[in-house]
């Protein structure tokens, strides 16, 4: 069996890929730094606080939380344990099955989110949203909906 030659990226595809990689890294770093400097909150912690705040009872299963923030269950478990020590959330057993665990936002976690949200939104606007047109927002959303759907489909 002969190995097939890879479908190398052409110049335009390479430019798109490299700009995405560098831009996404720089944007994430900038948003993290702004939250960390002004509120002592990491971008990863902020994302967990947001997800929990949007749920009834401000809680959700750890496995679902990991999926929503695109992280491994073990990484989210360590992150949640640290955030629990900081008083931002608590973990509770799931009464329905006894095996599942919920992460639940505390009042302190909600206050941290409310205090840091304006900084995050300002950063997202300044460093991305306001640089794009409405049409570009729609294209970006469609592109990453497709990428997310594809990648989630690979994981079953």
PDB file of C-alpha atoms in Angstrom:
ATOM      1  CA  UNK A   1       0.000   0.000   0.000  1.00  0.00           C
ATOM      2  CA  UNK A   2       1.391   3.385  -0.983  1.00  0.00           C
ATOM      3  CA  UNK A   3       0.835   6.415   1.158  1.00  0.00           C
ATOM      4  CA  UNK A   4      -1.138   9.144  -0.559  1.00  0.00           C
ATOM      5  CA  UNK A   5       0.388  12.610  -0.802  1.00  0.00           C
ATOM      6  CA  UNK A   6      -1.193  15.067   1.715  1.00  0.00           C
ATOM      7  CA  UNK A   7      -3.511  17.744   0.364  1.00  0.00           C
ATOM      8  CA  UNK A   8      -1.143  20.626   1.098  1.00  0.00           C
ATOM      9  CA  UNK A   9      -2.639  24.026   1.801  1.00  0.00           C
ATOM     10  CA  UNK A  10      -2.434  26.580  -0.965  1.00  0.00           C
ATOM     11  CA  UNK A  11      -1.314  30.147  -0.245  1.00  0.00           C
ATOM     12  CA  UNK A  12      -4.801  31.457   0.595  1.00  0.00           C
ATOM     13  CA  UNK A  13      -5.652  28.459   2.781  1.00  0.00           C
ATOM     14  CA  UNK A  14      -2.347  28.773   4.636  1.00  0.00           C
ATOM     15  CA  UNK A  15      -2.943  32.487   5.213  1.00  0.00           C
ATOM     16  CA  UNK A  16      -6.430  31.775   6.591  1.00  0.00           C
ATOM     17  CA  UNK A  17      -5.165  28.993   8.862  1.00  0.00           C
ATOM     18  CA  UNK A  18      -2.158  30.880  10.220  1.00  0.00           C
ATOM     19  CA  UNK A  19      -4.138  34.073  10.793  1.00  0.00           C
ATOM     20  CA  UNK A  20      -6.760  32.077  12.691  1.00  0.00           C
ATOM     21  CA  UNK A  21      -4.146  30.338  14.869  1.00  0.00           C
ATOM     22  CA  UNK A  22      -2.246  33.514  15.726  1.00  0.00           C
ATOM     23  CA  UNK A  23      -5.348  35.707  16.048  1.00  0.00           C
ATOM     24  CA  UNK A  24      -7.211  33.263  18.292  1.00  0.00           C
ATOM     25  CA  UNK A  25      -4.176  32.864  20.558  1.00  0.00           C
ATOM     26  CA  UNK A  26      -3.580  36.609  20.782  1.00  0.00           C
ATOM     27  CA  UNK A  27      -7.262  37.348  21.443  1.00  0.00           C
ATOM     28  CA  UNK A  28      -7.505  34.690  24.154  1.00  0.00           C
ATOM     29  CA  UNK A  29      -4.313  35.946  25.801  1.00  0.00           C
ATOM     30  CA  UNK A  30      -5.508  39.561  25.746  1.00  0.00           C
ATOM     31  CA  UNK A  31      -8.954  38.745  27.184  1.00  0.00           C
ATOM     32  CA  UNK A  32      -7.349  36.561  29.863  1.00  0.00           C
ATOM     33  CA  UNK A  33      -4.855  39.278  30.809  1.00  0.00           C
ATOM     34  CA  UNK A  34      -7.571  41.937  31.114  1.00  0.00           C
ATOM     35  CA  UNK A  35      -9.708  39.732  33.380  1.00  0.00           C
ATOM     36  CA  UNK A  36      -6.701  38.617  35.431  1.00  0.00           C
ATOM     37  CA  UNK A  37      -5.283  42.113  35.882  1.00  0.00           C
ATOM     38  CA  UNK A  38      -8.568  43.794  36.798  1.00  0.00           C
ATOM     39  CA  UNK A  39     -10.440  41.037  38.633  1.00  0.00           C
ATOM     40  CA  UNK A  40      -8.045  38.184  39.434  1.00  0.00           C
ATOM     41  CA  UNK A  41     -10.122  35.835  37.250  1.00  0.00           C
ATOM     42  CA  UNK A  42      -8.764  33.687  34.439  1.00  0.00           C
ATOM     43  CA  UNK A  43     -10.589  33.523  31.118  1.00  0.00           C
ATOM     44  CA  UNK A  44     -11.147  29.786  31.678  1.00  0.00           C
ATOM     45  CA  UNK A  45     -12.722  30.433  35.095  1.00  0.00           C
ATOM     46  CA  UNK A  46     -14.830  33.234  33.634  1.00  0.00           C
ATOM     47  CA  UNK A  47     -16.224  30.847  31.001  1.00  0.00           C
ATOM     48  CA  UNK A  48     -17.288  28.381  33.691  1.00  0.00           C
ATOM     49  CA  UNK A  49     -18.934  31.140  35.732  1.00  0.00           C
ATOM     50  CA  UNK A  50     -20.854  32.282  32.644  1.00  0.00           C
ATOM     51  CA  UNK A  51     -22.058  28.785  31.749  1.00  0.00           C
ATOM     52  CA  UNK A  52     -23.299  28.122  35.277  1.00  0.00           C
ATOM     53  CA  UNK A  53     -24.989  31.523  35.546  1.00  0.00           C
ATOM     54  CA  UNK A  54     -27.071  30.758  32.454  1.00  0.00           C
ATOM     55  CA  UNK A  55     -28.539  27.528  33.863  1.00  0.00           C
ATOM     56  CA  UNK A  56     -31.583  26.999  36.070  1.00  0.00           C
ATOM     57  CA  UNK A  57     -30.406  26.848  39.662  1.00  0.00           C
ATOM     58  CA  UNK A  58     -27.013  28.121  38.414  1.00  0.00           C
ATOM     59  CA  UNK A  59     -25.791  24.520  38.130  1.00  0.00           C
ATOM     60  CA  UNK A  60     -25.014  21.824  35.604  1.00  0.00           C
ATOM     61  CA  UNK A  61     -23.463  18.381  35.383  1.00  0.00           C
ATOM     62  CA  UNK A  62     -19.688  18.355  35.316  1.00  0.00           C
ATOM     63  CA  UNK A  63     -19.653  16.284  32.096  1.00  0.00           C
ATOM     64  CA  UNK A  64     -21.901  18.788  30.327  1.00  0.00           C
ATOM     65  CA  UNK A  65     -19.822  21.693  31.648  1.00  0.00           C
ATOM     66  CA  UNK A  66     -16.658  20.107  30.227  1.00  0.00           C
ATOM     67  CA  UNK A  67     -18.331  19.726  26.835  1.00  0.00           C
ATOM     68  CA  UNK A  68     -19.590  23.317  26.810  1.00  0.00           C
ATOM     69  CA  UNK A  69     -16.184  24.802  27.570  1.00  0.00           C
ATOM     70  CA  UNK A  70     -14.467  22.352  25.182  1.00  0.00           C
ATOM     71  CA  UNK A  71     -12.237  20.845  27.829  1.00  0.00           C
ATOM     72  CA  UNK A  72     -11.525  17.392  29.192  1.00  0.00           C
ATOM     73  CA  UNK A  73     -13.500  16.112  32.162  1.00  0.00           C
ATOM     74  CA  UNK A  74     -10.340  15.764  34.240  1.00  0.00           C
ATOM     75  CA  UNK A  75      -9.172  19.307  33.452  1.00  0.00           C
ATOM     76  CA  UNK A  76     -12.586  20.752  34.349  1.00  0.00           C
ATOM     77  CA  UNK A  77     -12.642  18.643  37.512  1.00  0.00           C
ATOM     78  CA  UNK A  78      -9.322  20.145  38.655  1.00  0.00           C
ATOM     79  CA  UNK A  79     -10.452  23.632  37.683  1.00  0.00           C
ATOM     80  CA  UNK A  80     -13.767  23.246  39.519  1.00  0.00           C
ATOM     81  CA  UNK A  81     -11.967  21.911  42.624  1.00  0.00           C
ATOM     82  CA  UNK A  82      -9.759  25.010  42.666  1.00  0.00           C
ATOM     83  CA  UNK A  83     -12.717  27.313  42.087  1.00  0.00           C
ATOM     84  CA  UNK A  84     -14.549  25.547  44.915  1.00  0.00           C
ATOM     85  CA  UNK A  85     -11.613  26.239  47.263  1.00  0.00           C
ATOM     86  CA  UNK A  86     -11.898  29.905  46.238  1.00  0.00           C
ATOM     87  CA  UNK A  87     -15.605  29.891  47.126  1.00  0.00           C
ATOM     88  CA  UNK A  88     -16.793  30.557  43.561  1.00  0.00           C
ATOM     89  CA  UNK A  89     -18.784  27.351  43.243  1.00  0.00           C
ATOM     90  CA  UNK A  90     -19.639  24.112  44.974  1.00  0.00           C
ATOM     91  CA  UNK A  91     -19.941  20.515  43.830  1.00  0.00           C
ATOM     92  CA  UNK A  92     -23.030  18.500  44.684  1.00  0.00           C
ATOM     93  CA  UNK A  93     -23.983  14.908  43.987  1.00  0.00           C
ATOM     94  CA  UNK A  94     -26.766  14.395  41.488  1.00  0.00           C
ATOM     95  CA  UNK A  95     -29.811  13.130  43.424  1.00  0.00           C
ATOM     96  CA  UNK A  96     -31.246  11.363  40.340  1.00  0.00           C
ATOM     97  CA  UNK A  97     -28.463   8.837  39.798  1.00  0.00           C
ATOM     98  CA  UNK A  98     -25.964   9.171  42.647  1.00  0.00           C
ATOM     99  CA  UNK A  99     -23.024   9.015  40.236  1.00  0.00           C
ATOM    100  CA  UNK A 100     -23.235  12.376  38.528  1.00  0.00           C
ATOM    101  CA  UNK A 101     -21.861  15.548  40.047  1.00  0.00           C
ATOM    102  CA  UNK A 102     -23.175  19.069  39.620  1.00  0.00           C
ATOM    103  CA  UNK A 103     -21.097  22.228  39.684  1.00  0.00           C
ATOM    104  CA  UNK A 104     -23.138  25.019  41.243  1.00  0.00           C
ATOM    105  CA  UNK A 105     -22.392  28.735  41.215  1.00  0.00           C
ATOM    106  CA  UNK A 106     -22.221  30.340  44.669  1.00  0.00           C
ATOM    107  CA  UNK A 107     -23.297  33.883  45.509  1.00  0.00           C
ATOM    108  CA  UNK A 108     -19.610  34.814  45.632  1.00  0.00           C
ATOM    109  CA  UNK A 109     -19.105  33.297  42.182  1.00  0.00           C
ATOM    110  CA  UNK A 110     -22.075  35.239  40.843  1.00  0.00           C
ATOM    111  CA  UNK A 111     -20.716  38.467  42.330  1.00  0.00           C
ATOM    112  CA  UNK A 112     -17.321  37.757  40.741  1.00  0.00           C
ATOM    113  CA  UNK A 113     -19.000  37.200  37.394  1.00  0.00           C
ATOM    114  CA  UNK A 114     -21.090  40.365  37.677  1.00  0.00           C
ATOM    115  CA  UNK A 115     -18.002  42.392  38.576  1.00  0.00           C
ATOM    116  CA  UNK A 116     -15.857  41.032  35.750  1.00  0.00           C
ATOM    117  CA  UNK A 117     -18.454  40.797  32.950  1.00  0.00           C
ATOM    118  CA  UNK A 118     -18.222  44.472  31.891  1.00  0.00           C
ATOM    119  CA  UNK A 119     -14.442  44.143  31.457  1.00  0.00           C
ATOM    120  CA  UNK A 120     -14.855  40.988  29.377  1.00  0.00           C
ATOM    121  CA  UNK A 121     -17.586  42.424  27.169  1.00  0.00           C
ATOM    122  CA  UNK A 122     -15.590  45.607  26.592  1.00  0.00           C
ATOM    123  CA  UNK A 123     -12.580  43.499  25.591  1.00  0.00           C
ATOM    124  CA  UNK A 124     -14.567  41.265  23.246  1.00  0.00           C
ATOM    125  CA  UNK A 125     -16.075  44.354  21.598  1.00  0.00           C
ATOM    126  CA  UNK A 126     -12.812  46.300  21.342  1.00  0.00           C
ATOM    127  CA  UNK A 127     -10.595  43.445  20.197  1.00  0.00           C
ATOM    128  CA  UNK A 128     -13.011  41.644  17.852  1.00  0.00           C
ATOM    129  CA  UNK A 129     -16.706  42.470  17.473  1.00  0.00           C
ATOM    130  CA  UNK A 130     -16.342  46.179  16.682  1.00  0.00           C
ATOM    131  CA  UNK A 131     -13.600  45.395  14.129  1.00  0.00           C
ATOM    132  CA  UNK A 132     -16.057  43.345  12.041  1.00  0.00           C
ATOM    133  CA  UNK A 133     -19.195  44.092  10.063  1.00  0.00           C
ATOM    134  CA  UNK A 134     -22.571  42.478  10.821  1.00  0.00           C
ATOM    135  CA  UNK A 135     -22.069  40.295   7.748  1.00  0.00           C
ATOM    136  CA  UNK A 136     -18.664  39.159   9.021  1.00  0.00           C
ATOM    137  CA  UNK A 137     -20.217  38.278  12.401  1.00  0.00           C
ATOM    138  CA  UNK A 138     -22.686  36.033  10.574  1.00  0.00           C
ATOM    139  CA  UNK A 139     -19.984  34.405   8.444  1.00  0.00           C
ATOM    140  CA  UNK A 140     -17.806  33.800  11.504  1.00  0.00           C
ATOM    141  CA  UNK A 141     -20.730  32.257  13.397  1.00  0.00           C
ATOM    142  CA  UNK A 142     -21.605  29.968  10.466  1.00  0.00           C
ATOM    143  CA  UNK A 143     -18.001  28.886   9.946  1.00  0.00           C
ATOM    144  CA  UNK A 144     -17.490  27.916  13.586  1.00  0.00           C
ATOM    145  CA  UNK A 145     -20.919  26.315  13.887  1.00  0.00           C
ATOM    146  CA  UNK A 146     -19.785  24.029  11.066  1.00  0.00           C
ATOM    147  CA  UNK A 147     -16.365  23.357  12.638  1.00  0.00           C
ATOM    148  CA  UNK A 148     -17.899  22.638  16.072  1.00  0.00           C
ATOM    149  CA  UNK A 149     -20.550  20.328  14.600  1.00  0.00           C
ATOM    150  CA  UNK A 150     -17.900  18.442  12.636  1.00  0.00           C
ATOM    151  CA  UNK A 151     -15.570  18.016  15.631  1.00  0.00           C
ATOM    152  CA  UNK A 152     -18.343  16.989  18.015  1.00  0.00           C
ATOM    153  CA  UNK A 153     -19.477  14.429  15.437  1.00  0.00           C
ATOM    154  CA  UNK A 154     -16.005  12.860  15.466  1.00  0.00           C
ATOM    155  CA  UNK A 155     -16.189  12.409  19.226  1.00  0.00           C
ATOM    156  CA  UNK A 156     -19.490  10.566  18.966  1.00  0.00           C
TER     157      UNK A 156
END
